[in-house]
Amino acid sequence: MRFLTAGESHGPQQTTIVEGVPAQMELLEEDINQELARRQGGYGRGRRMQIEKDKVKFLSGVRHGKTTGAPITMVVENDDFKHWEKIMGTEPLSEEEAEKVKRKITRPRPGHADLNGAIKYGHRDMRNVLERSSARETTARVMAGALAKKILKTFGIEVGGQVLTIGGIHSAQTSYSSIQELQEKTEASPVRCLDPEAEKQMMEAIDKAKADGDSIGGVVQTVVEGLPVGLGSHVQYDHKLDGKIVGAVASINAFKGAEVGIGFEAANRPGSQVHDEIVWDKEHGYYRSTNNLGGFEGGMTNGMPVVIQGVMKPIPTLYKPLQSVDIDSKEPFKASIERSDSCAVPAASVVMENVVAFEVAVSFLDMFGTDNVDRIRRNFEEYVQEAKEF
Ligand code: EPS
């Protein structure tokens, strides 16, 4: 299974094409819309989210509520496009008209793709870079992820997540008794955090950042439960599923890194306090008595929950802009001010769940087949039994 996204932030629509989705799986637009709505929420979002009401439209690959096995095309219209039709038009402009086109960007924002992209592609108007590098693109990735989540759910695999820190404030309550409890409690929190006291402080920190014209980042966690042993493989570097997940997470807009299980903390502990001891009982087969390694050994799932953390830097578009240089005059200037969010960490937590879900679903289908959902189920159930009796 693979996907491509296309679309500009203020262009007509976001498009995702996913190829390799098994046939005969029940799929409704509502399955995708639920995830899109979750991504739009969260305390700290700016005015753009009041303009957009993201709803998917299937344009191929789904018929009468079921997948056909053909590529699935999904689009979300950008409602804001109506304000940008001239600026984002596709027809050529005369020189005179080009002069009149507003919102040309010549003052790159530090921390953004603006300057690197402009030099690389030769754009004197950096809007050509900004429009595609914008985190609006995460809408398209969530469409792919929502489809992946649906595939996983079909086989009893659940994905959840929580916000661990925002602006240096740490959640002191990160454990939960079941993934359902994690899903329900984070859904009810404006910052997707399990600790009510930290939630309050995080919201105050977001208010302060907004009042200061600044932005703040944070750390988010994704959990996947119900996975069999052996997704991914040790036999080649690019089959290692933990590596693929870390790469995918680091590719989310504004993410600077990812860790698996206790991650960087493993550097501070002796091996005896890192590796998870192996136990066996008749009901469950093999499992681990702890989960420091976040569900991975040798690039493969070990049957324990997959636990990944990702770090998001503060959004680089600041209302109190940093120092930059105008690429036309070469004079020092404050960077361009663009509308933005003061904190998108809660939304990023939803994006990360979906990004991780896609990588996991790809490995799942690689292992059990891609054509037909019932055949995949037979392969999966047979293997789960085999692993238990091993
Ligand atoms: C973004 C800037 C803001 C955000 C946008 C990401 O958009 P605008 O410039 O139109 O105000 O709202 O996020 C989304 C539109 C979204 O759907 O998440 C940026 O520069 O990355």
CSV table of C-alpha atoms and ligand atoms in Angstrom, one decimal:
chain,number,residue,atom,x,y,z
A,1,MET,CA,0.0,0.0,0.0
A,2,ARG,CA,1.3,3.5,-0.8
A,3,PHE,CA,0.0,7.0,-1.1
A,4,LEU,CA,0.6,10.4,-2.6
A,5,THR,CA,-0.7,13.7,-1.6
A,6,ALA,CA,-1.2,16.9,-3.6
A,7,GLY,CA,-2.6,20.4,-3.0
A,8,GLU,CA,-1.7,23.9,-1.9
A,9,SER,CA,-2.8,25.4,1.4
A,10,HIS,CA,-5.0,28.0,-0.3
A,11,GLY,CA,-5.6,26.2,-3.5
A,12,PRO,CA,-8.9,24.5,-4.4
A,13,GLN,CA,-8.4,21.2,-2.5
A,14,GLN,CA,-6.3,18.6,-0.8
A,15,THR,CA,-6.0,15.3,-2.6
A,16,THR,CA,-4.8,11.9,-1.5
A,17,ILE,CA,-4.5,8.7,-3.6
A,18,VAL,CA,-4.0,5.5,-1.8
A,19,GLU,CA,-3.2,2.4,-3.8
A,20,GLY,CA,-3.1,-1.2,-2.4
A,21,VAL,CA,-6.2,-1.1,-0.2
A,22,PRO,CA,-7.7,-4.6,0.0
A,23,ALA,CA,-11.1,-5.2,-1.7
A,24,GLN,CA,-14.3,-5.9,0.1
A,25,MET,CA,-13.6,-3.8,3.1
A,26,GLU,CA,-16.5,-1.7,4.4
A,27,LEU,CA,-15.6,2.0,4.0
A,28,LEU,CA,-17.7,5.1,4.5
A,29,GLU,CA,-16.8,8.8,4.1
A,30,GLU,CA,-17.7,9.0,7.8
A,31,ASP,CA,-14.7,6.8,8.7
A,32,ILE,CA,-12.4,9.5,7.2
A,33,ASN,CA,-14.4,12.5,8.4
A,34,GLN,CA,-14.1,11.4,12.0
A,35,GLU,CA,-10.3,11.7,11.8
A,36,LEU,CA,-10.4,14.9,9.9
A,37,ALA,CA,-12.6,16.5,12.6
A,38,ARG,CA,-10.2,15.3,15.3
A,39,ARG,CA,-7.3,16.9,13.5
A,40,GLN,CA,-9.1,20.2,13.2
A,41,GLY,CA,-9.7,20.5,17.0
A,42,GLY,CA,-7.4,21.3,19.9
A,43,TYR,CA,-6.7,24.4,21.9
A,44,GLY,CA,-4.4,26.9,20.3
A,45,ARG,CA,-5.6,26.7,16.7
A,46,GLY,CA,-6.0,30.0,14.7
A,47,ARG,CA,-8.8,31.5,12.7
A,48,ARG,CA,-8.2,29.2,9.6
A,49,MET,CA,-9.9,26.3,11.4
A,50,GLN,CA,-13.1,28.3,11.8
A,51,ILE,CA,-13.1,28.7,8.0
A,52,GLU,CA,-12.5,25.1,7.1
A,53,LYS,CA,-15.0,22.3,7.7
A,54,ASP,CA,-13.0,19.4,6.3
A,55,LYS,CA,-15.2,16.7,4.8
A,56,VAL,CA,-13.9,14.0,2.4
A,57,LYS,CA,-15.3,13.1,-1.0
A,58,PHE,CA,-14.4,9.6,-2.4
A,59,LEU,CA,-13.7,9.9,-6.2
A,60,SER,CA,-12.6,6.4,-6.9
A,61,GLY,CA,-12.0,2.9,-5.4
A,62,VAL,CA,-15.2,2.7,-3.3
A,63,ARG,CA,-18.5,1.4,-4.5
A,64,HIS,CA,-21.7,0.9,-2.5
A,65,GLY,CA,-19.9,1.3,0.8
A,66,LYS,CA,-17.1,-1.2,0.0
A,67,THR,CA,-13.6,-0.9,-1.4
A,68,THR,CA,-13.0,-2.4,-4.8
A,69,GLY,CA,-9.2,-2.9,-4.7
A,70,ALA,CA,-8.7,0.0,-7.1
A,71,PRO,CA,-6.8,3.2,-6.0
A,72,ILE,CA,-8.9,5.3,-3.7
A,73,THR,CA,-8.9,9.0,-4.4
A,74,MET,CA,-10.0,11.3,-1.6
A,75,VAL,CA,-10.4,15.0,-1.7
A,76,VAL,CA,-11.1,17.8,0.8
A,77,GLU,CA,-12.0,21.2,-0.5
A,78,ASN,CA,-10.3,24.2,0.9
A,79,ASP,CA,-13.2,26.6,1.8
A,80,ASP,CA,-10.7,29.4,2.1
A,81,PHE,CA,-9.9,29.1,-1.6
A,82,LYS,CA,-12.8,31.4,-2.4
A,83,HIS,CA,-10.8,34.3,-0.9
A,84,TRP,CA,-7.6,33.3,-2.8
A,85,GLU,CA,-8.9,32.5,-6.3
A,86,LYS,CA,-6.9,35.3,-8.0
A,87,ILE,CA,-3.8,34.8,-5.9
A,88,MET,CA,-3.7,31.1,-6.4
A,89,GLY,CA,-5.0,31.0,-10.1
A,90,THR,CA,-3.5,28.7,-12.6
A,91,GLU,CA,-3.8,30.9,-15.7
A,92,PRO,CA,-0.7,33.0,-16.7
A,93,LEU,CA,-0.6,36.6,-15.7
A,94,SER,CA,0.6,39.7,-17.6
A,95,GLU,CA,3.5,41.6,-16.0
A,96,GLU,CA,1.0,44.3,-15.0
A,97,GLU,CA,-1.3,41.8,-13.4
A,98,ALA,CA,1.5,40.0,-11.7
A,99,GLU,CA,2.5,43.3,-10.1
A,100,LYS,CA,-1.0,43.6,-8.7
A,101,VAL,CA,-1.1,40.1,-7.2
A,102,LYS,CA,-1.0,40.6,-3.5
A,103,ARG,CA,0.6,38.5,-0.8
A,104,LYS,CA,3.9,38.0,-2.7
A,105,ILE,CA,6.4,36.8,-0.1
A,106,THR,CA,10.0,38.1,-0.3
A,107,ARG,CA,10.9,38.0,3.4
A,108,PRO,CA,11.5,34.3,4.5
A,109,ARG,CA,10.4,33.2,7.9
A,110,PRO,CA,13.2,31.6,10.0
A,111,GLY,CA,12.4,28.0,10.7
A,112,HIS,CA,10.2,27.6,7.6
A,113,ALA,CA,10.9,26.1,4.1
A,114,ASP,CA,10.6,29.5,2.5
A,115,LEU,CA,14.3,30.4,1.8
A,116,ASN,CA,15.6,26.9,1.1
A,117,GLY,CA,12.7,26.1,-1.3
A,118,ALA,CA,13.0,29.5,-3.0
A,119,ILE,CA,16.7,29.0,-3.8
A,120,LYS,CA,16.3,25.3,-4.8
A,121,TYR,CA,13.3,25.9,-7.2
A,122,GLY,CA,14.2,29.5,-8.2
A,123,HIS,CA,11.1,31.2,-6.9
A,124,ARG,CA,11.3,35.0,-6.4
A,125,ASP,CA,7.8,34.8,-4.8
A,126,MET,CA,8.2,32.4,-1.9
A,127,ARG,CA,4.4,31.8,-1.7
A,128,ASN,CA,5.2,29.1,-4.3
A,129,VAL,CA,7.1,27.3,-1.5
A,130,LEU,CA,4.9,28.2,1.5
A,131,GLU,CA,1.7,27.0,-0.1
A,132,ARG,CA,3.0,23.4,-0.3
A,133,SER,CA,5.1,23.3,2.8
A,134,SER,CA,2.2,24.5,4.9
A,135,ALA,CA,0.9,22.0,7.5
A,136,ARG,CA,-2.5,22.2,5.7
A,137,GLU,CA,-1.0,19.1,3.9
A,138,THR,CA,-1.5,17.1,7.1
A,139,THR,CA,-5.2,17.0,6.1
A,140,ALA,CA,-4.2,14.8,3.2
A,141,ARG,CA,-1.9,12.6,5.3
A,142,VAL,CA,-4.7,12.1,7.8
A,143,MET,CA,-7.0,10.9,5.0
A,144,ALA,CA,-4.5,8.2,4.2
A,145,GLY,CA,-4.0,7.5,7.9
A,146,ALA,CA,-7.8,7.2,8.5
A,147,LEU,CA,-8.0,4.6,5.8
A,148,ALA,CA,-5.1,2.8,7.4
A,149,LYS,CA,-6.8,3.0,10.8
A,150,LYS,CA,-9.9,1.5,9.3
A,151,ILE,CA,-7.9,-1.4,7.9
A,152,LEU,CA,-6.3,-2.0,11.3
A,153,LYS,CA,-9.6,-1.8,13.1
A,154,THR,CA,-11.0,-4.4,10.8
A,155,PHE,CA,-8.5,-6.8,12.4
A,156,GLY,CA,-9.0,-5.6,16.0
A,157,ILE,CA,-5.9,-3.3,16.0
A,158,GLU,CA,-6.5,0.1,17.8
A,159,VAL,CA,-4.5,3.3,17.7
A,160,GLY,CA,-4.5,6.0,20.4
A,161,GLY,CA,-2.4,8.9,21.5
A,162,GLN,CA,-1.8,11.6,24.1
A,163,VAL,CA,0.0,14.8,24.6
A,164,LEU,CA,2.9,14.5,27.0
A,165,THR,CA,4.3,18.0,27.1
A,166,ILE,CA,3.4,21.5,25.8
A,167,GLY,CA,5.7,24.5,26.2
A,168,GLY,CA,7.8,22.7,28.8
A,169,ILE,CA,4.8,21.6,31.0
A,170,HIS,CA,4.8,17.9,31.5
A,171,SER,CA,1.7,15.7,32.0
A,172,ALA,CA,2.1,13.8,35.3
A,173,GLN,CA,-0.6,11.3,34.4
A,174,THR,CA,0.4,9.3,31.4
A,175,SER,CA,-0.7,5.8,32.3
A,176,TYR,CA,-4.2,4.3,31.5
A,177,SER,CA,-5.9,1.0,32.0
A,178,SER,CA,-7.0,0.3,28.4
A,179,ILE,CA,-6.5,1.9,25.0
A,180,GLN,CA,-10.3,2.6,25.0
A,181,GLU,CA,-9.8,4.7,28.2
A,182,LEU,CA,-6.9,6.6,26.6
A,183,GLN,CA,-9.0,7.3,23.5
A,184,GLU,CA,-12.0,8.5,25.5
A,185,LYS,CA,-10.1,10.7,28.0
A,186,THR,CA,-7.9,12.4,25.4
A,187,GLU,CA,-10.9,13.0,23.2
A,188,ALA,CA,-12.5,15.0,26.1
A,189,SER,CA,-9.4,17.1,26.7
A,190,PRO,CA,-8.9,20.3,24.7
A,191,VAL,CA,-5.1,19.6,24.7
A,192,ARG,CA,-5.5,15.8,24.4
A,193,CYS,CA,-3.8,15.3,27.8
A,194,LEU,CA,-4.7,12.8,30.6
A,195,ASP,CA,-3.6,15.1,33.5
A,196,PRO,CA,-6.2,17.7,34.3
A,197,GLU,CA,-3.8,19.9,36.3
A,198,ALA,CA,-1.2,19.9,33.4
A,199,GLU,CA,-4.1,20.5,30.9
A,200,LYS,CA,-4.9,23.7,32.7
A,201,GLN,CA,-1.3,24.9,32.7
A,202,MET,CA,-0.8,23.9,29.1
A,203,MET,CA,-3.9,26.0,28.1
A,204,GLU,CA,-2.5,29.0,30.1
A,205,ALA,CA,0.9,28.6,28.4
A,206,ILE,CA,-0.9,28.6,25.0
A,207,ASP,CA,-2.8,31.8,25.9
A,208,LYS,CA,0.4,33.4,27.0
A,209,ALA,CA,2.2,32.4,23.8
A,210,LYS,CA,-0.7,33.8,21.8
A,211,ALA,CA,-0.7,37.1,23.7
A,212,ASP,CA,3.0,37.4,23.2
A,213,GLY,CA,2.8,36.8,19.4
A,214,ASP,CA,4.9,33.7,20.0
A,215,SER,CA,4.4,29.9,19.5
A,216,ILE,CA,5.1,26.7,21.6
A,217,GLY,CA,5.8,23.1,20.8
A,218,GLY,CA,5.6,19.8,22.7
A,219,VAL,CA,5.9,16.0,22.8
A,220,VAL,CA,3.1,13.7,21.7
A,221,GLN,CA,2.8,9.9,22.0
A,222,THR,CA,1.1,7.3,19.8
A,223,VAL,CA,0.2,3.8,20.9
A,224,VAL,CA,-0.9,0.9,18.7
A,225,GLU,CA,-2.4,-2.2,20.4
A,226,GLY,CA,-3.5,-5.6,19.2
A,227,LEU,CA,-0.5,-6.2,16.8
A,228,PRO,CA,0.8,-9.6,16.1
A,229,VAL,CA,4.5,-10.6,16.6
A,230,GLY,CA,6.6,-10.0,13.5
A,231,LEU,CA,5.4,-7.0,11.6
A,232,GLY,CA,8.5,-5.6,9.8
A,233,SER,CA,11.7,-7.6,9.5
A,234,HIS,CA,15.3,-7.8,10.7
A,235,VAL,CA,16.6,-9.1,7.4
A,236,GLN,CA,17.2,-5.8,5.6
A,237,TYR,CA,17.5,-2.2,6.9
A,238,ASP,CA,14.6,-0.9,5.0
A,239,HIS,CA,12.2,-3.6,6.2
A,240,LYS,CA,12.6,-2.5,9.9
A,241,LEU,CA,9.2,-1.2,10.9
A,242,ASP,CA,10.5,0.9,13.8
A,243,GLY,CA,12.9,2.7,11.4
A,244,LYS,CA,10.1,3.4,8.9
A,245,ILE,CA,7.8,4.8,11.7
A,246,VAL,CA,10.5,7.1,13.1
A,247,GLY,CA,11.2,8.4,9.5
A,248,ALA,CA,7.5,8.9,8.9
A,249,VAL,CA,7.0,10.8,12.2
A,250,ALA,CA,10.1,13.0,11.6
A,251,SER,CA,8.5,13.9,8.2
A,252,ILE,CA,5.4,15.5,9.8
A,253,ASN,CA,5.5,19.3,9.5
A,254,ALA,CA,7.5,20.9,12.3
A,255,PHE,CA,8.5,17.5,13.9
A,256,LYS,CA,12.2,17.3,14.8
A,257,GLY,CA,12.5,13.7,16.0
A,258,ALA,CA,10.9,10.5,17.3
A,259,GLU,CA,11.8,7.8,19.8
A,260,VAL,CA,10.6,4.3,20.4
A,261,GLY,CA,9.5,3.2,23.9
A,262,ILE,CA,11.8,4.8,26.5
A,263,GLY,CA,13.9,6.0,23.6
A,264,PHE,CA,16.7,8.4,24.6
A,265,GLU,CA,16.3,7.4,28.3
A,266,ALA,CA,17.8,4.0,27.3
A,267,ALA,CA,21.2,5.7,27.1
A,268,ASN,CA,21.1,6.3,30.9
A,269,ARG,CA,20.2,2.8,32.1
A,270,PRO,CA,22.2,-0.5,32.3
A,271,GLY,CA,20.9,-3.2,29.9
A,272,SER,CA,19.3,-5.1,32.8
A,273,GLN,CA,16.9,-2.1,33.2
A,274,VAL,CA,16.2,-1.7,29.6
A,275,HIS,CA,15.4,-5.1,28.0
A,276,ASP,CA,12.0,-6.5,28.7
A,277,GLU,CA,12.0,-10.0,30.1
A,278,ILE,CA,10.2,-12.8,28.2
A,279,VAL,CA,7.4,-14.7,29.9
A,280,TRP,CA,4.8,-17.3,28.7
A,281,ASP,CA,1.4,-18.5,29.7
A,282,LYS,CA,-1.2,-20.7,28.0
A,283,GLU,CA,-3.7,-18.0,27.5
A,284,HIS,CA,-1.5,-15.4,25.9
A,285,GLY,CA,1.6,-17.3,24.6
A,286,TYR,CA,4.8,-15.3,24.8
A,287,TYR,CA,4.8,-11.7,26.1
A,288,ARG,CA,7.1,-9.3,27.9
A,289,SER,CA,6.8,-8.4,31.6
A,290,THR,CA,7.6,-4.7,30.8
A,291,ASN,CA,7.5,-2.6,27.6
A,292,ASN,CA,10.6,-0.4,27.7
A,293,LEU,CA,11.4,-1.1,24.0
A,294,GLY,CA,8.0,0.2,22.9
A,295,GLY,CA,6.9,-3.1,21.2
A,296,PHE,CA,10.0,-3.5,18.9
A,297,GLU,CA,13.0,-5.9,18.9
A,298,GLY,CA,15.0,-6.4,15.8
A,299,GLY,CA,12.9,-4.1,13.7
A,300,MET,CA,9.9,-6.3,14.3
A,301,THR,CA,6.9,-6.0,16.5
A,302,ASN,CA,7.1,-8.3,19.5
A,303,GLY,CA,3.3,-8.3,20.3
A,304,MET,CA,3.5,-5.7,23.0
A,305,PRO,CA,1.9,-2.3,22.4
A,306,VAL,CA,3.8,-0.1,20.0
A,307,VAL,CA,4.7,3.2,21.8
A,308,ILE,CA,6.3,6.1,19.9
A,309,GLN,CA,7.0,9.7,21.0
A,310,GLY,CA,7.4,12.6,18.5
A,311,VAL,CA,8.7,16.1,19.2
A,312,MET,CA,7.2,19.1,17.5
A,313,LYS,CA,9.0,22.4,17.5
A,314,PRO,CA,7.1,25.7,18.0
A,315,ILE,CA,5.4,26.7,14.7
A,316,PRO,CA,7.8,29.1,12.9
A,317,THR,CA,5.2,31.6,11.7
A,318,LEU,CA,5.3,34.2,14.4
A,319,TYR,CA,3.1,37.3,14.9
A,320,LYS,CA,6.1,38.9,16.5
A,321,PRO,CA,8.4,38.0,13.6
A,322,LEU,CA,12.1,37.2,13.9
A,323,GLN,CA,14.9,39.0,11.9
A,324,SER,CA,15.2,38.0,8.3
A,325,VAL,CA,16.4,39.5,4.9
A,326,ASP,CA,14.3,40.7,2.0
A,327,ILE,CA,15.4,38.6,-1.0
A,328,ASP,CA,14.8,41.5,-3.4
A,329,SER,CA,16.6,44.4,-1.6
A,330,LYS,CA,18.9,42.2,0.6
A,331,GLU,CA,18.0,44.6,3.4
A,332,PRO,CA,17.4,43.2,6.9
A,333,PHE,CA,13.7,43.1,7.6
A,334,LYS,CA,11.3,41.4,10.0
A,335,ALA,CA,10.0,38.1,8.5
A,336,SER,CA,6.6,38.1,6.8
A,337,ILE,CA,3.6,37.8,9.1
A,338,GLU,CA,1.2,35.1,8.0
A,339,ARG,CA,-1.9,34.0,9.9
A,340,SER,CA,-1.0,31.0,12.0
A,341,ASP,CA,-1.7,28.9,15.1
A,342,SER,CA,0.1,29.6,18.4
A,343,CYS,CA,0.1,25.9,19.2
A,344,ALA,CA,-0.8,22.9,17.1
A,345,VAL,CA,0.5,20.2,19.4
A,346,PRO,CA,-3.0,18.6,20.1
A,347,ALA,CA,-3.7,18.5,16.4
A,348,ALA,CA,-0.2,17.1,15.7
A,349,SER,CA,-1.0,14.3,18.1
A,350,VAL,CA,-3.9,13.3,15.8
A,351,VAL,CA,-1.7,13.6,12.7
A,352,MET,CA,1.0,11.4,14.3
A,353,GLU,CA,-1.5,8.7,15.2
A,354,ASN,CA,-2.5,8.6,11.5
A,355,VAL,CA,1.0,8.7,10.2
A,356,VAL,CA,2.0,5.8,12.4
A,357,ALA,CA,-1.2,3.9,11.5
A,358,PHE,CA,-0.3,4.1,7.8
A,359,GLU,CA,3.2,2.6,8.3
A,360,VAL,CA,1.8,-0.2,10.6
A,361,ALA,CA,-1.0,-1.0,8.1
A,362,VAL,CA,1.5,-1.3,5.2
A,363,SER,CA,3.6,-3.8,7.2
A,364,PHE,CA,0.4,-5.7,8.2
A,365,LEU,CA,-0.7,-6.0,4.6
A,366,ASP,CA,2.8,-6.9,3.4
A,367,MET,CA,2.7,-9.9,5.9
A,368,PHE,CA,-0.9,-11.1,5.4
A,369,GLY,CA,-1.8,-10.1,1.8
A,370,THR,CA,-3.3,-7.1,0.1
A,371,ASP,CA,-6.1,-8.3,-2.3
A,372,ASN,CA,-9.1,-9.4,-0.3
A,373,VAL,CA,-10.1,-8.7,3.3
A,374,ASP,CA,-11.5,-12.2,4.0
A,375,ARG,CA,-8.4,-13.9,2.8
A,376,ILE,CA,-6.2,-11.6,4.8
A,377,ARG,CA,-8.3,-12.4,7.9
A,378,ARG,CA,-7.8,-16.1,7.4
A,379,ASN,CA,-4.1,-15.7,7.0
A,380,PHE,CA,-3.9,-13.4,10.1
A,381,GLU,CA,-6.0,-15.7,12.3
A,382,GLU,CA,-4.0,-18.8,11.3
A,383,TYR,CA,-0.7,-17.0,12.0
A,384,VAL,CA,-1.9,-15.6,15.4
A,385,GLN,CA,-2.7,-19.2,16.5
A,386,GLU,CA,0.6,-20.4,15.2
A,387,ALA,CA,2.5,-17.8,17.1
A,388,LYS,CA,0.6,-18.6,20.3
A,389,GLU,CA,1.4,-22.3,20.0
A,390,PHE,CA,5.0,-21.8,19.0
B,1,EPS,C1,-0.3,26.9,8.5
B,1,EPS,C2,-0.9,28.2,8.7
B,1,EPS,C3,-2.3,28.3,9.0
B,1,EPS,C4,-2.8,27.0,9.7
B,1,EPS,C5,-2.5,25.9,8.7
B,1,EPS,C6,-1.0,25.7,8.7
B,1,EPS,O1,-3.1,28.5,7.8
B,1,EPS,P1,-3.4,29.9,7.2
B,1,EPS,O2,-2.1,30.4,6.8
B,1,EPS,O3,-4.4,29.7,6.1
B,1,EPS,O4,-4.0,30.7,8.4
B,1,EPS,O5,-4.2,27.1,10.0
B,1,EPS,O6,-3.1,24.7,9.1
B,1,EPS,C7,-4.2,24.4,8.3
B,1,EPS,C8,-4.8,25.1,7.4
B,1,EPS,C9,-4.7,23.0,8.7
B,1,EPS,O7,-5.7,22.6,8.1
B,1,EPS,O8,-4.1,22.5,9.6
B,1,EPS,C10,1.1,26.8,8.1
B,1,EPS,O9,1.7,27.8,7.7
B,1,EPS,O10,1.7,25.7,8.2
